[in-house]
Amino acid sequence: MSVRTKSGLSRRGFLKGSATVGAAGTLQLNPMATALAQDTPPAPGSGQWLATTCAGCTTFCAKQVYVQDGRALHVRGNEFCKTTGKAGCARQYLALQELYDQDRVRVPLKRTNPKKGRNEDPKFVP
């Protein structure tokens, strides 16, 4: 039994349509997904794992980062760490997105407008 609304759309039809639109939006319209899809996969064994720490919170967990041609590609837990081991949280994966975000602030900025408020332009300058 399908229940239809005033517009003639059933619940099943709505779910099918929203899933289709969501999948199309994720694959076609998302620039991050498009960039990742066009990126060529690294050749196996051409990079190296470097030990580091995650600065996503105040715990500073031990991590390993896979670096190839000067670019970090993957983050994982450091297997030699006695505290956390290979465990990790979502923040370690967000670190790569923060590092390579096109809209991130890359130089220190100084505010030149002393007025503050919702409708005031801060007029930042490097």
mmCIF file of C-alpha atoms in Angstrom:
data_model
loop_
_atom_site.group_PDB
_atom_site.id
_atom_site.type_symbol
_atom_site.label_atom_id
_atom_site.label_comp_id
_atom_site.label_asym_id
_atom_site.label_seq_id
_atom_site.Cartn_x
_atom_site.Cartn_y
_atom_site.Cartn_z
ATOM 1 C CA MET A 1 0.000 0.000 0.000
ATOM 2 C CA SER A 2 1.529 3.293 -1.024
ATOM 3 C CA VAL A 3 0.317 6.505 0.490
ATOM 4 C CA ARG A 4 0.446 9.493 -1.785
ATOM 5 C CA THR A 5 0.536 13.135 -0.752
ATOM 6 C CA LYS A 6 -1.433 15.971 -2.344
ATOM 7 C CA SER A 7 1.296 16.366 -4.951
ATOM 8 C CA GLY A 8 0.990 12.688 -5.948
ATOM 9 C CA LEU A 9 4.439 11.734 -4.647
ATOM 10 C CA SER A 10 4.793 8.552 -2.595
ATOM 11 C CA ARG A 11 7.301 8.122 0.205
ATOM 12 C CA ARG A 12 9.237 5.564 -1.836
ATOM 13 C CA GLY A 13 9.401 7.921 -4.814
ATOM 14 C CA PHE A 14 10.626 10.763 -2.605
ATOM 15 C CA LEU A 15 13.382 8.592 -1.123
ATOM 16 C CA LYS A 16 14.482 7.374 -4.554
ATOM 17 C CA GLY A 17 14.595 10.916 -5.897
ATOM 18 C CA SER A 18 16.476 12.337 -2.923
ATOM 19 C CA ALA A 19 19.036 9.506 -3.061
ATOM 20 C CA THR A 20 19.602 10.128 -6.764
ATOM 21 C CA VAL A 21 20.004 13.880 -6.292
ATOM 22 C CA GLY A 22 22.337 13.344 -3.327
ATOM 23 C CA ALA A 23 24.547 10.916 -5.230
ATOM 24 C CA ALA A 24 24.689 13.167 -8.264
ATOM 25 C CA GLY A 25 25.530 16.173 -6.102
ATOM 26 C CA THR A 26 28.286 14.320 -4.316
ATOM 27 C CA LEU A 27 29.914 12.998 -7.467
ATOM 28 C CA GLN A 28 29.369 15.856 -9.901
ATOM 29 C CA LEU A 29 29.054 19.110 -7.973
ATOM 30 C CA ASN A 30 31.454 18.640 -5.079
ATOM 31 C CA PRO A 31 34.846 20.092 -6.112
ATOM 32 C CA MET A 32 36.688 18.047 -3.483
ATOM 33 C CA ALA A 33 35.227 14.783 -4.819
ATOM 34 C CA THR A 34 36.048 15.832 -8.373
ATOM 35 C CA ALA A 35 39.642 16.688 -7.436
ATOM 36 C CA LEU A 36 40.106 13.391 -5.617
ATOM 37 C CA ALA A 37 38.629 11.454 -8.530
ATOM 38 C CA GLN A 38 41.022 13.102 -10.994
ATOM 39 C CA ASP A 39 44.087 12.604 -8.789
ATOM 40 C CA THR A 40 46.332 9.833 -10.021
ATOM 41 C CA PRO A 41 47.026 7.136 -7.439
ATOM 42 C CA PRO A 42 50.586 7.015 -6.118
ATOM 43 C CA ALA A 43 52.925 4.295 -7.281
ATOM 44 C CA PRO A 44 53.313 1.693 -4.534
ATOM 45 C CA GLY A 45 56.449 2.029 -2.452
ATOM 46 C CA SER A 46 57.477 5.430 -3.835
ATOM 47 C CA GLY A 47 56.745 7.380 -0.629
ATOM 48 C CA GLN A 48 57.669 6.998 3.035
ATOM 49 C CA TRP A 49 55.916 6.928 6.400
ATOM 50 C CA LEU A 50 57.059 9.702 8.739
ATOM 51 C CA ALA A 51 56.363 9.828 12.482
ATOM 52 C CA THR A 52 54.538 12.905 13.786
ATOM 53 C CA THR A 53 51.799 13.949 16.199
ATOM 54 C CA CYS A 54 48.215 15.004 15.580
ATOM 55 C CA ALA A 55 47.395 18.540 16.704
ATOM 56 C CA GLY A 56 43.630 18.088 16.352
ATOM 57 C CA CYS A 57 43.099 18.290 20.121
ATOM 58 C CA THR A 58 45.145 18.559 23.306
ATOM 59 C CA THR A 59 46.001 14.848 23.413
ATOM 60 C CA PHE A 60 48.639 15.063 20.633
ATOM 61 C CA CYS A 61 48.351 11.401 19.633
ATOM 62 C CA ALA A 62 51.301 9.758 17.866
ATOM 63 C CA LYS A 63 50.650 9.376 14.129
ATOM 64 C CA GLN A 64 52.383 8.334 10.953
ATOM 65 C CA VAL A 65 51.940 10.305 7.733
ATOM 66 C CA TYR A 66 52.555 8.852 4.280
ATOM 67 C CA VAL A 67 54.495 11.471 2.285
ATOM 68 C CA GLN A 68 55.169 11.237 -1.421
ATOM 69 C CA ASP A 69 56.848 13.991 -3.453
ATOM 70 C CA GLY A 70 56.500 16.387 -0.513
ATOM 71 C CA ARG A 71 52.727 15.880 -0.207
ATOM 72 C CA ALA A 72 50.996 14.137 2.693
ATOM 73 C CA LEU A 73 48.573 11.526 1.364
ATOM 74 C CA HIS A 74 47.449 9.414 4.333
ATOM 75 C CA VAL A 75 47.448 9.538 8.134
ATOM 76 C CA ARG A 76 47.333 6.527 10.449
ATOM 77 C CA GLY A 77 48.045 5.724 14.064
ATOM 78 C CA ASN A 78 51.645 5.030 14.982
ATOM 79 C CA GLU A 79 51.931 1.304 15.668
ATOM 80 C CA PHE A 80 54.938 1.878 17.938
ATOM 81 C CA CYS A 81 53.022 4.136 20.341
ATOM 82 C CA LYS A 82 52.369 2.393 23.667
ATOM 83 C CA THR A 83 49.458 4.663 24.562
ATOM 84 C CA THR A 84 47.188 4.775 21.505
ATOM 85 C CA GLY A 85 48.745 2.260 19.114
ATOM 86 C CA LYS A 86 47.052 2.174 15.710
ATOM 87 C CA ALA A 87 43.878 3.758 17.077
ATOM 88 C CA GLY A 88 42.771 7.091 15.716
ATOM 89 C CA CYS A 89 39.834 9.459 15.580
ATOM 90 C CA ALA A 90 38.251 11.464 12.774
ATOM 91 C CA ARG A 91 40.465 14.476 13.465
ATOM 92 C CA GLN A 92 43.496 12.781 11.917
ATOM 93 C CA TYR A 93 41.735 12.602 8.547
ATOM 94 C CA LEU A 94 40.508 16.194 8.799
ATOM 95 C CA ALA A 95 44.104 17.361 9.219
ATOM 96 C CA LEU A 96 44.819 16.634 5.541
ATOM 97 C CA GLN A 97 41.748 18.582 4.455
ATOM 98 C CA GLU A 98 42.785 21.526 6.618
ATOM 99 C CA LEU A 99 46.307 21.434 5.215
ATOM 100 C CA TYR A 100 45.293 21.406 1.557
ATOM 101 C CA ASP A 101 42.132 23.564 1.767
ATOM 102 C CA GLN A 102 42.160 26.196 -0.987
ATOM 103 C CA ASP A 103 40.409 28.783 1.206
ATOM 104 C CA ARG A 104 42.686 28.558 4.244
ATOM 105 C CA VAL A 105 44.504 31.622 5.546
ATOM 106 C CA ARG A 106 48.139 31.340 4.480
ATOM 107 C CA VAL A 107 49.584 34.604 5.851
ATOM 108 C CA PRO A 108 48.981 36.483 9.116
ATOM 109 C CA LEU A 109 46.269 39.121 8.768
ATOM 110 C CA LYS A 110 45.885 42.436 10.588
ATOM 111 C CA ARG A 111 42.542 44.114 11.177
ATOM 112 C CA THR A 112 42.569 47.759 10.021
ATOM 113 C CA ASN A 113 38.994 48.751 10.877
ATOM 114 C CA PRO A 114 38.653 49.435 14.641
ATOM 115 C CA LYS A 115 34.847 49.245 14.455
ATOM 116 C CA LYS A 116 33.413 45.836 15.273
ATOM 117 C CA GLY A 117 29.977 44.521 14.571
ATOM 118 C CA ARG A 118 27.883 42.377 12.338
ATOM 119 C CA ASN A 119 27.621 44.867 9.494
ATOM 120 C CA GLU A 120 31.199 46.177 9.709
ATOM 121 C CA ASP A 121 33.893 45.119 7.251
ATOM 122 C CA PRO A 122 37.026 44.165 9.242
ATOM 123 C CA LYS A 123 39.280 45.229 6.323
ATOM 124 C CA PHE A 124 42.011 42.661 6.898
ATOM 125 C CA VAL A 125 45.412 43.217 5.288
ATOM 126 C CA PRO A 126 48.421 40.886 5.234
#
